[in-house]
PDB file of C-alpha atoms in Angstrom:
ATOM      1  CA  PHE A  20      94.087  89.681  79.916  1.00 94.00           C
ATOM      2  CA  ALA A  21      94.523  93.128  81.481  1.00 93.00           C
ATOM      3  CA  VAL A  22      93.721  94.810  78.157  1.00 96.00           C
ATOM      4  CA  PHE A  23      90.826  92.429  77.411  1.00 96.00           C
ATOM      5  CA  PHE A  24      89.114  92.915  80.790  1.00 95.00           C
ATOM      6  CA  TYR A  25      89.714  96.668  80.678  1.00 95.00           C
ATOM      7  CA  LEU A  26      88.051  96.886  77.255  1.00 96.00           C
ATOM      8  CA  VAL A  27      85.169  94.706  78.461  1.00 95.00           C
ATOM      9  CA  GLY A  28      84.679  97.149  81.354  1.00 94.00           C
ATOM     10  CA  VAL A  29      84.654 100.127  78.972  1.00 95.00           C
ATOM     11  CA  TRP A  30      82.207  98.298  76.694  1.00 96.00           C
ATOM     12  CA  ARG A  31      79.905  97.577  79.654  1.00 93.00           C
ATOM     13  CA  LEU A  32      79.877 101.241  80.625  1.00 92.00           C
ATOM     14  CA  HIS A  33      79.098 102.383  77.069  1.00 93.00           C
ATOM     15  CA  LYS A  34      76.406  99.726  76.714  1.00 93.00           C
ATOM     16  CA  ARG A  35      74.783 101.070  79.899  1.00 91.00           C
ATOM     17  CA  GLY A  36      75.036 104.644  78.592  1.00 89.00           C
ATOM     18  CA  ASP A  37      77.822 105.764  80.954  1.00 91.00           C
ATOM     19  CA  LYS A  38      80.814 107.641  79.662  1.00 91.00           C
ATOM     20  CA  TRP A  39      84.463 106.653  80.142  1.00 93.00           C
ATOM     21  CA  PRO A  40      87.178 109.043  78.919  1.00 94.00           C
ATOM     22  CA  TRP A  41      88.797 107.700  75.747  1.00 95.00           C
ATOM     23  CA  TYR A  42      92.260 108.872  76.809  1.00 96.00           C
ATOM     24  CA  ARG A  43      92.181 106.583  79.864  1.00 96.00           C
ATOM     25  CA  THR A  44      91.665 103.606  77.599  1.00 96.00           C
ATOM     26  CA  VAL A  45      94.467 104.758  75.300  1.00 97.00           C
ATOM     27  CA  LEU A  46      96.817 105.213  78.268  1.00 96.00           C
ATOM     28  CA  TRP A  47      95.987 101.785  79.717  1.00 96.00           C
ATOM     29  CA  VAL A  48      96.436  99.960  76.406  1.00 97.00           C
ATOM     30  CA  SER A  49      99.662 101.903  75.701  1.00 97.00           C
ATOM     31  CA  GLY A  50     101.016 101.038  79.152  1.00 96.00           C
ATOM     32  CA  MET A  51     100.244  97.358  78.662  1.00 97.00           C
ATOM     33  CA  ALA A  52     101.810  97.410  75.188  1.00 97.00           C
ATOM     34  CA  LEU A  53     104.970  99.007  76.606  1.00 96.00           C
ATOM     35  CA  LEU A  54     105.034  96.456  79.436  1.00 95.00           C
ATOM     36  CA  PHE A  55     104.677  93.645  76.890  1.00 95.00           C
ATOM     37  CA  TYR A  56     107.532  95.029  74.794  1.00 94.00           C
ATOM     38  CA  ILE A  57     109.861  95.569  77.756  1.00 93.00           C
ATOM     39  CA  THR A  58     109.289  92.043  79.063  1.00 91.00           C
ATOM     40  CA  ASN A  59     109.265  90.286  75.662  1.00 91.00           C
ATOM     41  CA  GLY A  60     111.052  92.486  73.125  1.00 88.00           C
ATOM     42  CA  GLY A  61     114.640  93.118  72.175  1.00 87.00           C
ATOM     43  CA  ILE A  62     115.545  94.941  75.365  1.00 86.00           C
ATOM     44  CA  ASN A  63     114.594  91.822  77.351  1.00 84.00           C
ATOM     45  CA  ALA A  64     116.899  89.662  75.201  1.00 83.00           C
ATOM     46  CA  TYR A  65     119.914  91.834  76.028  1.00 86.00           C
ATOM     47  CA  GLU A  66     119.027  92.529  79.647  1.00 80.00           C
ATOM     48  CA  MET A  67     121.096  89.599  80.924  1.00 78.00           C
ATOM     49  CA  TYR A  68     124.191  90.700  78.989  1.00 83.00           C
ATOM     50  CA  LEU A  69     124.204  94.504  78.940  1.00 84.00           C
ATOM     51  CA  PHE A  70     123.857  96.581  82.074  1.00 82.00           C
ATOM     52  CA  SER A  71     122.553  99.468  79.960  1.00 83.00           C
ATOM     53  CA  ALA A  72     119.725  97.280  78.624  1.00 85.00           C
ATOM     54  CA  HIS A  73     118.979  96.068  82.155  1.00 83.00           C
ATOM     55  CA  MET A  74     118.800  99.640  83.496  1.00 84.00           C
ATOM     56  CA  GLY A  75     116.697 100.770  80.538  1.00 86.00           C
ATOM     57  CA  ALA A  76     114.198  97.993  81.237  1.00 88.00           C
ATOM     58  CA  HIS A  77     114.252  98.619  84.975  1.00 85.00           C
ATOM     59  CA  MET A  78     113.646 102.369  84.615  1.00 87.00           C
ATOM     60  CA  THR A  79     110.899 101.777  82.057  1.00 91.00           C
ATOM     61  CA  LEU A  80     109.184  99.261  84.345  1.00 91.00           C
ATOM     62  CA  GLY A  81     109.420 101.503  87.388  1.00 89.00           C
ATOM     63  CA  MET A  82     108.732 104.882  85.808  1.00 89.00           C
ATOM     64  CA  MET A  83     107.329 104.897  82.283  1.00 93.00           C
ATOM     65  CA  VAL A  84     104.868 101.998  82.413  1.00 96.00           C
ATOM     66  CA  PRO A  85     103.220 103.192  85.667  1.00 95.00           C
ATOM     67  CA  ILE A  86     102.852 106.730  84.270  1.00 95.00           C
ATOM     68  CA  LEU A  87     100.694 105.207  81.533  1.00 96.00           C
ATOM     69  CA  LEU A  88      98.817 102.688  83.701  1.00 96.00           C
ATOM     70  CA  VAL A  89      97.884 104.800  86.735  1.00 94.00           C
ATOM     71  CA  PRO A  90      95.810 107.418  84.815  1.00 95.00           C
ATOM     72  CA  GLY A  91      93.940 104.499  83.231  1.00 95.00           C
ATOM     73  CA  ALA A  92      92.163 104.169  86.623  1.00 93.00           C
ATOM     74  CA  PRO A  93      91.555 100.406  86.475  1.00 93.00           C
ATOM     75  CA  VAL A  94      90.022 100.209  89.963  1.00 91.00           C
ATOM     76  CA  THR A  95      87.547 102.996  89.229  1.00 91.00           C
ATOM     77  CA  LEU A  96      86.617 101.311  85.963  1.00 92.00           C
ATOM     78  CA  ALA A  97      86.117  97.951  87.670  1.00 91.00           C
ATOM     79  CA  MET A  98      83.981  99.464  90.419  1.00 88.00           C
ATOM     80  CA  ARG A  99      81.779 101.162  87.832  1.00 89.00           C
ATOM     81  CA  ALA A 100      81.595  98.251  85.391  1.00 89.00           C
ATOM     82  CA  VAL A 101      81.015  95.361  87.814  1.00 86.00           C
ATOM     83  CA  GLU A 102      77.457  95.152  89.096  1.00 84.00           C
ATOM     84  CA  LYS A 103      76.777  95.565  92.807  1.00 82.00           C
ATOM     85  CA  ARG A 104      75.299  92.505  94.499  1.00 80.00           C
ATOM     86  CA  ASN A 105      72.008  92.926  96.314  1.00 79.00           C
ATOM     87  CA  ASP A 106      71.916  89.553  98.100  1.00 81.00           C
ATOM     88  CA  ASP A 107      74.489  90.338 100.842  1.00 77.00           C
ATOM     89  CA  SER A 108      77.095  88.124  99.158  1.00 80.00           C
ATOM     90  CA  ARG A 109      80.460  89.290  97.883  1.00 81.00           C
ATOM     91  CA  GLY A 110      81.098  89.604  94.185  1.00 81.00           C
ATOM     92  CA  GLY A 111      83.919  91.228  92.267  1.00 82.00           C
ATOM     93  CA  ARG A 112      82.911  94.789  93.160  1.00 84.00           C
ATOM     94  CA  GLU A 113      82.608  93.981  96.865  1.00 86.00           C
ATOM     95  CA  TRP A 114      86.024  92.274  96.939  1.00 88.00           C
ATOM     96  CA  ILE A 115      87.610  95.245  95.200  1.00 85.00           C
ATOM     97  CA  LEU A 116      86.086  97.650  97.739  1.00 84.00           C
ATOM     98  CA  LYS A 117      87.220  95.417 100.614  1.00 86.00           C
ATOM     99  CA  ALA A 118      90.770  95.333  99.197  1.00 86.00           C
ATOM    100  CA  VAL A 119      90.890  99.102  98.619  1.00 84.00           C
ATOM    101  CA  HIS A 120      89.738  99.822 102.188  1.00 83.00           C
ATOM    102  CA  SER A 121      91.878  97.154 103.883  1.00 84.00           C
ATOM    103  CA  GLY A 122      94.622  97.914 106.376  1.00 86.00           C
ATOM    104  CA  TYR A 123      97.186  96.512 103.943  1.00 87.00           C
ATOM    105  CA  ALA A 124      96.068  98.912 101.199  1.00 85.00           C
ATOM    106  CA  ASN A 125      96.146 101.710 103.757  1.00 83.00           C
ATOM    107  CA  VAL A 126      99.834 101.008 104.425  1.00 87.00           C
ATOM    108  CA  ILE A 127     101.109 100.385 100.882  1.00 86.00           C
ATOM    109  CA  SER A 128      99.197 103.302  99.346  1.00 83.00           C
ATOM    110  CA  HIS A 129     100.493 105.789 101.918  1.00 84.00           C
ATOM    111  CA  PRO A 130     102.705 108.317 100.098  1.00 85.00           C
ATOM    112  CA  LEU A 131     105.534 107.931 102.622  1.00 87.00           C
ATOM    113  CA  PHE A 132     105.590 104.146 102.287  1.00 89.00           C
ATOM    114  CA  ALA A 133     105.358 104.329  98.486  1.00 88.00           C
ATOM    115  CA  THR A 134     108.287 106.778  98.328  1.00 88.00           C
ATOM    116  CA  VAL A 135     110.525 104.864 100.747  1.00 90.00           C
ATOM    117  CA  ASN A 136     109.709 101.608  98.963  1.00 89.00           C
ATOM    118  CA  PHE A 137     110.418 103.145  95.549  1.00 88.00           C
ATOM    119  CA  VAL A 138     113.716 104.695  96.636  1.00 88.00           C
ATOM    120  CA  GLY A 139     114.908 102.040  99.089  1.00 88.00           C
ATOM    121  CA  SER A 140     114.301  99.206  96.647  1.00 88.00           C
ATOM    122  CA  LEU A 141     117.018 100.561  94.380  1.00 85.00           C
ATOM    123  CA  TRP A 142     119.673 100.457  97.086  1.00 84.00           C
ATOM    124  CA  LEU A 143     118.514  97.094  98.349  1.00 87.00           C
ATOM    125  CA  PHE A 144     118.433  95.586  94.883  1.00 86.00           C
ATOM    126  CA  TYR A 145     121.649  96.929  93.368  1.00 83.00           C
ATOM    127  CA  TYR A 146     123.890  96.730  96.441  1.00 86.00           C
ATOM    128  CA  THR A 147     122.954  93.227  97.644  1.00 88.00           C
ATOM    129  CA  PRO A 148     123.082  89.729  96.104  1.00 89.00           C
ATOM    130  CA  LEU A 149     119.528  90.296  94.812  1.00 88.00           C
ATOM    131  CA  PHE A 150     121.015  91.890  91.691  1.00 85.00           C
ATOM    132  CA  ASP A 151     123.028  88.766  90.896  1.00 86.00           C
ATOM    133  CA  TRP A 152     119.969  86.588  91.549  1.00 88.00           C
ATOM    134  CA  ALA A 153     117.799  88.692  89.210  1.00 82.00           C
ATOM    135  CA  THR A 154     120.356  88.665  86.391  1.00 80.00           C
ATOM    136  CA  THR A 155     121.309  84.974  86.534  1.00 84.00           C
ATOM    137  CA  ASN A 156     118.077  83.252  87.577  1.00 86.00           C
ATOM    138  CA  HIS A 157     114.808  83.329  85.639  1.00 87.00           C
ATOM    139  CA  ILE A 158     112.656  83.324  88.789  1.00 91.00           C
ATOM    140  CA  GLY A 159     114.788  86.143  90.222  1.00 88.00           C
ATOM    141  CA  HIS A 160     114.311  88.101  87.007  1.00 86.00           C
ATOM    142  CA  GLU A 161     110.529  87.659  87.143  1.00 90.00           C
ATOM    143  CA  TRP A 162     110.464  88.809  90.787  1.00 90.00           C
ATOM    144  CA  MET A 163     112.487  91.863  89.788  1.00 88.00           C
ATOM    145  CA  VAL A 164     110.013  92.720  87.020  1.00 90.00           C
ATOM    146  CA  ILE A 165     107.003  92.331  89.324  1.00 93.00           C
ATOM    147  CA  HIS A 166     108.614  94.213  92.201  1.00 92.00           C
ATOM    148  CA  PHE A 167     109.752  97.247  90.227  1.00 91.00           C
ATOM    149  CA  LEU A 168     106.473  97.425  88.329  1.00 94.00           C
ATOM    150  CA  LEU A 169     104.470  97.381  91.570  1.00 93.00           C
ATOM    151  CA  THR A 170     106.728  99.809  93.445  1.00 93.00           C
ATOM    152  CA  GLY A 171     106.644 102.183  90.477  1.00 92.00           C
ATOM    153  CA  TYR A 172     102.871 101.850  90.226  1.00 93.00           C
ATOM    154  CA  LEU A 173     102.406 102.605  93.936  1.00 91.00           C
ATOM    155  CA  PHE A 174     104.743 105.592  93.757  1.00 91.00           C
ATOM    156  CA  VAL A 175     103.088 107.087  90.665  1.00 92.00           C
ATOM    157  CA  PHE A 176      99.688 106.325  92.193  1.00 91.00           C
ATOM    158  CA  SER A 177     100.653 108.303  95.317  1.00 87.00           C
ATOM    159  CA  LEU A 178     101.462 111.274  93.069  1.00 88.00           C
ATOM    160  CA  ILE A 179      98.808 111.281  90.329  1.00 89.00           C
ATOM    161  CA  GLY A 180      96.407 108.418  91.085  1.00 87.00           C
ATOM    162  CA  ILE A 181      92.698 108.946  90.546  1.00 87.00           C
ATOM    163  CA  ASP A 182      91.517 105.587  91.851  1.00 82.00           C
ATOM    164  CA  PRO A 183      90.113 105.590  95.393  1.00 78.00           C
ATOM    165  CA  ALA A 184      92.765 105.494  98.118  1.00 77.00           C
ATOM    166  CA  PRO A 185      92.637 105.799 101.902  1.00 74.00           C
ATOM    167  CA  ASN A 186      95.584 108.230 101.980  1.00 76.00           C
ATOM    168  CA  ARG A 187      95.920 111.158  99.643  1.00 79.00           C
ATOM    169  CA  ALA A 188      98.674 113.716 100.225  1.00 78.00           C
ATOM    170  CA  PRO A 189      98.052 117.389  99.382  1.00 80.00           C
ATOM    171  CA  PHE A 190      99.553 118.615  96.111  1.00 83.00           C
ATOM    172  CA  PRO A 191     102.459 120.561  97.698  1.00 85.00           C
ATOM    173  CA  ILE A 192     103.555 117.393  99.530  1.00 84.00           C
ATOM    174  CA  ARG A 193     103.331 115.408  96.284  1.00 83.00           C
ATOM    175  CA  LEU A 194     105.510 117.979  94.536  1.00 85.00           C
ATOM    176  CA  VAL A 195     108.129 117.892  97.301  1.00 85.00           C
ATOM    177  CA  THR A 196     108.065 114.080  97.180  1.00 85.00           C
ATOM    178  CA  LEU A 197     108.620 114.123  93.422  1.00 85.00           C
ATOM    179  CA  PHE A 198     111.577 116.535  93.621  1.00 85.00           C
ATOM    180  CA  ALA A 199     113.159 114.625  96.512  1.00 85.00           C
ATOM    181  CA  THR A 200     112.843 111.366  94.594  1.00 84.00           C
ATOM    182  CA  MET A 201     114.311 112.948  91.461  1.00 84.00           C
ATOM    183  CA  ALA A 202     117.301 114.182  93.447  1.00 82.00           C
ATOM    184  CA  PHE A 203     117.733 110.758  94.982  1.00 83.00           C
ATOM    185  CA  HIS A 204     117.655 109.095  91.553  1.00 78.00           C
ATOM    186  CA  ALA A 205     120.329 111.482  90.285  1.00 81.00           C
ATOM    187  CA  PHE A 206     122.532 110.666  93.292  1.00 80.00           C
ATOM    188  CA  PHE A 207     121.850 106.947  92.890  1.00 80.00           C
ATOM    189  CA  GLY A 208     122.741 107.097  89.180  1.00 78.00           C
ATOM    190  CA  LEU A 209     126.054 108.784  89.974  1.00 79.00           C
ATOM    191  CA  ALA A 210     126.777 106.192  92.652  1.00 78.00           C
ATOM    192  CA  LEU A 211     126.128 103.380  90.165  1.00 74.00           C
ATOM    193  CA  VAL A 212     128.305 104.955  87.484  1.00 75.00           C
ATOM    194  CA  THR A 213     131.243 105.328  89.869  1.00 73.00           C
TER     195      THR A 213
END
């Protein structure tokens, strides 16, 4: 559905004579294809039995898939493709704008929150009973997939997002955030190995 509605949005823009960069469409479709493979392919079959497969899927969900999805700019596409209502009622475009400018979006899109959530989730997940729940229970596994996909998306969005956001850190802060997170992941990986 995400690919279908994205392509419908691109088609609407082209039909109207507006341009949408082709590489954004390629990135979005590639990200969705990778997400589909990670959640339905061979790596998913072995995730419950091999820790290496589990970590490969987890890292792909949290890092690789969002790097493809975020530059696809789905919110920008939706806001351009969905018609604005002129009768003072709320349609799809108005609900998207309300969600983007809500207090909740203000908190979760803040670079500090996105970074702490991205980094802290690892410790919380792997050093509590949540890990056992996610590897032995189907519902727990689905929550893990959704959580790491969303936390990764928010983190990548705070670094390279082009969709509208209430908080946008300057580039030097984004770079420092990226290096700090990379160092944390290296330390976390060593802690897991030992």
